[in-house]
Amino acid sequence: MGNTWGRKVPLKEVLRKNKREINKAVRELDRERANLEKQELKLVADIKKYAKDGQMGPVKIMAKDLVRTRTYITKFIELRSHLNAVALKLQTVKSQEAMARAMKSVTEAMVRMNKTVNIPSIQKIMVNFQVENERAEMTQEVMGDMLDDAMAEDGDSDEEEKDPASKPPSFAHAQRETRLIFQAPKTK
């Protein structure tokens, strides 16, 4: 779409202009319908007046005119309804155009996001995190077991003297266990 200077008119402007034109036409139709309704009332009054006076010739002509006026009023109502339907279609087109613009901007944003996000590096980071998390859990479990054993043996001091295997592990033993956990082969 363009104008006389070749500049492309945006769809939003075209829709707004057409909506104004439709609203203007609806107002004109309403004005004409109101005038016809006034004329109808006047014809009904005149028909009653002439019928009362017994002048049937003018009554017949006015009756035909009354029927014609009522037909025009009905046609104006139908035309107004059609114009409102067109206005609704224009509103639908405007909504679809706005939705298309929004989808275009969302698509552009997603493309920019995809360019900035490096999926393989994120996957590598997630794998490293999982490995380190498993190590931490294992260390915590070993330390918890060692503390549980140490606490349990404090209450059983008599049995310690009898059974050398039930002695609490030494500090060197705990360091060796921890070193073995952290030196576990890394998975890639």
CSV table of N, CA, C and O in Angstrom, one decimal, residues 59-132:
chain,number,residue,atom,x,y,z
A,59,VAL,N,-54.9,9.0,0.7
A,59,VAL,CA,-54.5,8.0,1.7
A,59,VAL,C,-53.8,6.8,1.1
A,59,VAL,O,-52.8,6.3,1.6
A,60,LYS,N,-54.3,6.4,-0.1
A,60,LYS,CA,-53.6,5.3,-0.8
A,60,LYS,C,-52.2,5.7,-1.2
A,60,LYS,O,-51.2,4.9,-1.1
A,61,ILE,N,-52.0,6.9,-1.7
A,61,ILE,CA,-50.6,7.3,-2.1
A,61,ILE,C,-49.7,7.4,-0.9
A,61,ILE,O,-48.6,6.9,-0.9
A,62,MET,N,-50.2,7.9,0.2
A,62,MET,CA,-49.4,8.0,1.4
A,62,MET,C,-49.2,6.7,2.0
A,62,MET,O,-48.1,6.5,2.6
A,63,ALA,N,-50.1,5.7,1.8
A,63,ALA,CA,-49.9,4.4,2.4
A,63,ALA,C,-48.7,3.7,1.6
A,63,ALA,O,-47.9,3.0,2.2
A,64,LYS,N,-48.7,3.9,0.3
A,64,LYS,CA,-47.6,3.4,-0.5
A,64,LYS,C,-46.3,4.0,-0.1
A,64,LYS,O,-45.2,3.3,0.0
A,65,ASP,N,-46.3,5.3,0.1
A,65,ASP,CA,-45.1,6.0,0.6
A,65,ASP,C,-44.7,5.5,2.0
A,65,ASP,O,-43.5,5.4,2.2
A,66,LEU,N,-45.6,5.2,2.8
A,66,LEU,CA,-45.3,4.7,4.2
A,66,LEU,C,-44.7,3.3,4.1
A,66,LEU,O,-43.7,3.1,4.7
A,67,VAL,N,-45.2,2.5,3.2
A,67,VAL,CA,-44.6,1.2,3.0
A,67,VAL,C,-43.1,1.3,2.5
A,67,VAL,O,-42.2,0.7,2.9
A,68,ARG,N,-43.0,2.2,1.5
A,68,ARG,CA,-41.6,2.5,0.9
A,68,ARG,C,-40.7,3.0,2.0
A,68,ARG,O,-39.5,2.6,2.1
A,69,THR,N,-41.2,3.9,2.9
A,69,THR,CA,-40.3,4.5,3.9
A,69,THR,C,-39.9,3.4,4.9
A,69,THR,O,-38.8,3.3,5.3
A,70,ARG,N,-40.9,2.5,5.3
A,70,ARG,CA,-40.5,1.4,6.2
A,70,ARG,C,-39.5,0.5,5.6
A,70,ARG,O,-38.6,0.0,6.3
A,71,THR,N,-39.6,0.2,4.3
A,71,THR,CA,-38.7,-0.6,3.6
A,71,THR,C,-37.3,0.0,3.6
A,71,THR,O,-36.3,-0.7,3.9
A,72,TYR,N,-37.2,1.3,3.4
A,72,TYR,CA,-35.9,2.0,3.5
A,72,TYR,C,-35.3,1.9,4.9
A,72,TYR,O,-34.1,1.8,5.1
A,73,ILE,N,-36.2,2.1,5.9
A,73,ILE,CA,-35.7,2.1,7.3
A,73,ILE,C,-35.1,0.7,7.5
A,73,ILE,O,-34.0,0.6,8.1
A,74,THR,N,-35.8,-0.4,7.1
A,74,THR,CA,-35.2,-1.8,7.3
A,74,THR,C,-33.9,-1.9,6.5
A,74,THR,O,-33.0,-2.5,7.1
A,75,LYS,N,-33.8,-1.4,5.3
A,75,LYS,CA,-32.6,-1.5,4.6
A,75,LYS,C,-31.5,-0.8,5.2
A,75,LYS,O,-30.3,-1.2,5.3
A,76,PHE,N,-31.8,0.4,5.8
A,76,PHE,CA,-30.7,1.2,6.5
A,76,PHE,C,-30.2,0.4,7.8
A,76,PHE,O,-29.0,0.4,8.1
A,77,ILE,N,-31.2,-0.3,8.5
A,77,ILE,CA,-30.8,-1.0,9.6
A,77,ILE,C,-29.9,-2.2,9.2
A,77,ILE,O,-28.8,-2.5,9.8
A,78,GLU,N,-30.2,-2.9,8.1
A,78,GLU,CA,-29.4,-4.0,7.6
A,78,GLU,C,-28.0,-3.4,7.1
A,78,GLU,O,-27.0,-4.1,7.4
A,79,LEU,N,-28.0,-2.3,6.5
A,79,LEU,CA,-26.7,-1.7,6.0
A,79,LEU,C,-25.8,-1.4,7.2
A,79,LEU,O,-24.6,-1.6,7.2
A,80,ARG,N,-26.5,-0.8,8.2
A,80,ARG,CA,-25.7,-0.5,9.5
A,80,ARG,C,-25.1,-1.8,10.1
A,80,ARG,O,-24.0,-1.8,10.5
A,81,SER,N,-25.9,-2.8,10.1
A,81,SER,CA,-25.4,-4.1,10.6
A,81,SER,C,-24.2,-4.6,9.8
A,81,SER,O,-23.2,-5.1,10.3
A,82,HIS,N,-24.3,-4.5,8.4
A,82,HIS,CA,-23.2,-4.9,7.6
A,82,HIS,C,-22.0,-4.1,7.8
A,82,HIS,O,-20.8,-4.6,7.9
A,83,LEU,N,-22.1,-2.8,8.0
A,83,LEU,CA,-21.0,-1.9,8.3
A,83,LEU,C,-20.3,-2.3,9.6
A,83,LEU,O,-19.1,-2.3,9.7
A,84,ASN,N,-21.2,-2.6,10.6
A,84,ASN,CA,-20.6,-3.0,11.9
A,84,ASN,C,-19.8,-4.3,11.8
A,84,ASN,O,-18.8,-4.5,12.4
A,85,ALA,N,-20.3,-5.2,10.9
A,85,ALA,CA,-19.6,-6.5,10.7
A,85,ALA,C,-18.3,-6.2,10.0
A,85,ALA,O,-17.3,-6.8,10.4
A,86,VAL,N,-18.2,-5.3,9.1
A,86,VAL,CA,-17.0,-4.9,8.4
A,86,VAL,C,-16.0,-4.3,9.5
A,86,VAL,O,-14.8,-4.6,9.5
A,87,ALA,N,-16.5,-3.5,10.3
A,87,ALA,CA,-15.7,-2.9,11.4
A,87,ALA,C,-15.1,-4.0,12.3
A,87,ALA,O,-14.0,-3.9,12.7
A,88,LEU,N,-15.9,-5.0,12.6
A,88,LEU,CA,-15.4,-6.1,13.4
A,88,LEU,C,-14.3,-6.8,12.7
A,88,LEU,O,-13.3,-7.2,13.3
A,89,LYS,N,-14.5,-7.1,11.4
A,89,LYS,CA,-13.5,-7.7,10.6
A,89,LYS,C,-12.2,-6.9,10.6
A,89,LYS,O,-11.1,-7.5,10.8
A,90,LEU,N,-12.3,-5.6,10.5
A,90,LEU,CA,-11.1,-4.8,10.6
A,90,LEU,C,-10.4,-4.8,11.9
A,90,LEU,O,-9.2,-4.9,12.0
A,91,GLN,N,-11.2,-4.9,13.0
A,91,GLN,CA,-10.7,-5.0,14.3
A,91,GLN,C,-9.9,-6.4,14.4
A,91,GLN,O,-8.8,-6.5,15.0
A,92,THR,N,-10.5,-7.4,13.8
A,92,THR,CA,-9.8,-8.7,13.9
A,92,THR,C,-8.5,-8.7,13.1
A,92,THR,O,-7.5,-9.2,13.6
A,93,VAL,N,-8.5,-8.0,12.0
A,93,VAL,CA,-7.3,-7.9,11.2
A,93,VAL,C,-6.2,-7.1,12.0
A,93,VAL,O,-5.0,-7.5,12.0
A,94,LYS,N,-6.7,-6.1,12.7
A,94,LYS,CA,-5.7,-5.3,13.5
A,94,LYS,C,-5.2,-6.2,14.6
A,94,LYS,O,-4.0,-6.1,14.9
A,95,SER,N,-6.0,-7.0,15.3
A,95,SER,CA,-5.5,-7.8,16.3
A,95,SER,C,-4.5,-8.9,15.8
A,95,SER,O,-3.5,-9.1,16.4
A,96,GLN,N,-4.8,-9.4,14.6
A,96,GLN,CA,-3.9,-10.4,14.0
A,96,GLN,C,-2.6,-9.8,13.7
A,96,GLN,O,-1.5,-10.4,13.8
A,97,GLU,N,-2.7,-8.6,13.2
A,97,GLU,CA,-1.4,-7.9,12.8
A,97,GLU,C,-0.6,-7.6,14.1
A,97,GLU,O,0.6,-7.8,14.1
A,98,ALA,N,-1.2,-7.2,15.2
A,98,ALA,CA,-0.5,-6.9,16.4
A,98,ALA,C,0.1,-8.2,16.9
A,98,ALA,O,1.3,-8.3,17.4
A,99,MET,N,-0.6,-9.3,16.8
A,99,MET,CA,-0.1,-10.6,17.3
A,99,MET,C,1.1,-11.0,16.4
A,99,MET,O,2.1,-11.6,16.9
A,100,ALA,N,1.0,-10.8,15.1
A,100,ALA,CA,2.1,-11.2,14.2
A,100,ALA,C,3.3,-10.3,14.5
A,100,ALA,O,4.5,-10.9,14.5
A,101,ARG,N,3.1,-9.0,14.8
A,101,ARG,CA,4.3,-8.2,15.2
A,101,ARG,C,4.9,-8.7,16.5
A,101,ARG,O,6.1,-8.8,16.7
A,102,ALA,N,4.1,-9.1,17.5
A,102,ALA,CA,4.6,-9.6,18.8
A,102,ALA,C,5.4,-10.9,18.5
A,102,ALA,O,6.4,-11.1,19.1
A,103,MET,N,4.8,-11.8,17.7
A,103,MET,CA,5.5,-13.0,17.4
A,103,MET,C,6.8,-12.8,16.7
A,103,MET,O,7.8,-13.5,17.0
A,104,LYS,N,6.9,-11.8,15.9
A,104,LYS,CA,8.1,-11.5,15.2
A,104,LYS,C,9.2,-11.0,16.2
A,104,LYS,O,10.3,-11.4,16.1
A,105,SER,N,8.8,-10.1,17.1
A,105,SER,CA,9.7,-9.6,18.1
A,105,SER,C,10.2,-10.7,19.0
A,105,SER,O,11.4,-10.8,19.4
A,106,VAL,N,9.3,-11.6,19.4
A,106,VAL,CA,9.7,-12.8,20.3
A,106,VAL,C,10.6,-13.7,19.5
A,106,VAL,O,11.6,-14.2,20.1
A,107,THR,N,10.4,-13.9,18.2
A,107,THR,CA,11.3,-14.8,17.5
A,107,THR,C,12.7,-14.2,17.4
A,107,THR,O,13.7,-14.9,17.5
A,108,GLU,N,12.7,-12.8,17.1
A,108,GLU,CA,14.0,-12.2,17.1
A,108,GLU,C,14.7,-12.3,18.4
A,108,GLU,O,16.0,-12.5,18.4
A,109,ALA,N,14.0,-12.1,19.5
A,109,ALA,CA,14.6,-12.2,20.8
A,109,ALA,C,15.2,-13.7,21.0
A,109,ALA,O,16.3,-13.8,21.6
A,110,MET,N,14.4,-14.7,20.6
A,110,MET,CA,14.8,-16.0,20.8
A,110,MET,C,16.1,-16.3,19.9
A,110,MET,O,17.0,-17.0,20.4
A,111,VAL,N,16.2,-15.8,18.7
A,111,VAL,CA,17.3,-15.9,17.9
A,111,VAL,C,18.6,-15.3,18.6
A,111,VAL,O,19.6,-15.9,18.6
A,112,ARG,N,18.4,-14.1,19.1
A,112,ARG,CA,19.5,-13.5,19.8
A,112,ARG,C,19.9,-14.3,21.0
A,112,ARG,O,21.1,-14.5,21.3
A,113,MET,N,19.0,-14.8,21.8
A,113,MET,CA,19.3,-15.7,22.9
A,113,MET,C,20.0,-16.9,22.5
A,113,MET,O,21.0,-17.3,23.1
A,114,ASN,N,19.6,-17.6,21.4
A,114,ASN,CA,20.3,-18.8,20.9
A,114,ASN,C,21.7,-18.5,20.5
A,114,ASN,O,22.6,-19.3,20.7
A,115,LYS,N,21.9,-17.3,20.0
A,115,LYS,CA,23.3,-17.0,19.6
A,115,LYS,C,24.2,-16.7,20.8
A,115,LYS,O,25.4,-17.0,20.7
A,116,THR,N,23.6,-16.2,21.8
A,116,THR,CA,24.5,-15.9,23.0
A,116,THR,C,24.7,-17.1,23.9
A,116,THR,O,25.7,-17.1,24.6
A,117,VAL,N,23.8,-18.0,23.9
A,117,VAL,CA,23.9,-19.2,24.8
A,117,VAL,C,24.6,-20.3,24.1
A,117,VAL,O,24.3,-20.7,23.0
A,118,ASN,N,25.7,-20.8,24.8
A,118,ASN,CA,26.5,-21.9,24.3
A,118,ASN,C,26.1,-23.2,24.9
A,118,ASN,O,26.5,-23.4,26.1
A,119,ILE,N,25.3,-24.0,24.3
A,119,ILE,CA,24.7,-25.2,24.8
A,119,ILE,C,25.8,-26.2,25.3
A,119,ILE,O,25.7,-26.7,26.4
A,120,PRO,N,26.8,-26.5,24.5
A,120,PRO,CA,27.8,-27.4,24.9
A,120,PRO,C,28.5,-27.0,26.2
A,120,PRO,O,28.8,-27.9,27.1
A,121,SER,N,28.8,-25.7,26.3
A,121,SER,CA,29.5,-25.3,27.6
A,121,SER,C,28.5,-25.4,28.8
A,121,SER,O,29.0,-25.8,29.9
A,122,ILE,N,27.3,-25.2,28.6
A,122,ILE,CA,26.3,-25.3,29.7
A,122,ILE,C,26.2,-26.8,30.1
A,122,ILE,O,26.2,-27.1,31.3
A,123,GLN,N,26.2,-27.7,29.1
A,123,GLN,CA,26.1,-29.1,29.4
A,123,GLN,C,27.4,-29.6,30.1
A,123,GLN,O,27.3,-30.3,31.1
A,124,LYS,N,28.5,-29.0,29.7
A,124,LYS,CA,29.8,-29.4,30.4
A,124,LYS,C,29.8,-28.9,31.8
A,124,LYS,O,30.2,-29.6,32.8
A,125,ILE,N,29.3,-27.7,32.0
A,125,ILE,CA,29.2,-27.2,33.4
A,125,ILE,C,28.3,-28.0,34.2
A,125,ILE,O,28.5,-28.3,35.4
A,126,MET,N,27.1,-28.4,33.7
A,126,MET,CA,26.2,-29.3,34.4
A,126,MET,C,26.8,-30.6,34.8
A,126,MET,O,26.6,-31.1,35.9
A,127,VAL,N,27.6,-31.2,33.9
A,127,VAL,CA,28.3,-32.5,34.2
A,127,VAL,C,29.3,-32.3,35.3
A,127,VAL,O,29.3,-33.1,36.2
A,128,ASN,N,30.1,-31.2,35.2
A,128,ASN,CA,31.1,-31.0,36.2
A,128,ASN,C,30.4,-30.7,37.6
A,128,ASN,O,30.8,-31.2,38.6
A,129,PHE,N,29.3,-30.0,37.6
A,129,PHE,CA,28.5,-29.8,38.8
A,129,PHE,C,28.0,-31.1,39.4
A,129,PHE,O,28.1,-31.3,40.6
A,130,GLN,N,27.5,-32.0,38.6
A,130,GLN,CA,27.0,-33.2,39.0
A,130,GLN,C,28.1,-34.1,39.7
A,130,GLN,O,28.0,-34.7,40.7
A,131,VAL,N,29.3,-34.1,39.0
A,131,VAL,CA,30.4,-34.9,39.5
A,131,VAL,C,30.9,-34.3,40.9
A,131,VAL,O,31.0,-35.0,41.9
A,132,GLU,N,31.0,-33.0,41.0
A,132,GLU,CA,31.4,-32.4,42.2
A,132,GLU,C,30.4,-32.6,43.3
A,132,GLU,O,30.7,-32.7,44.5
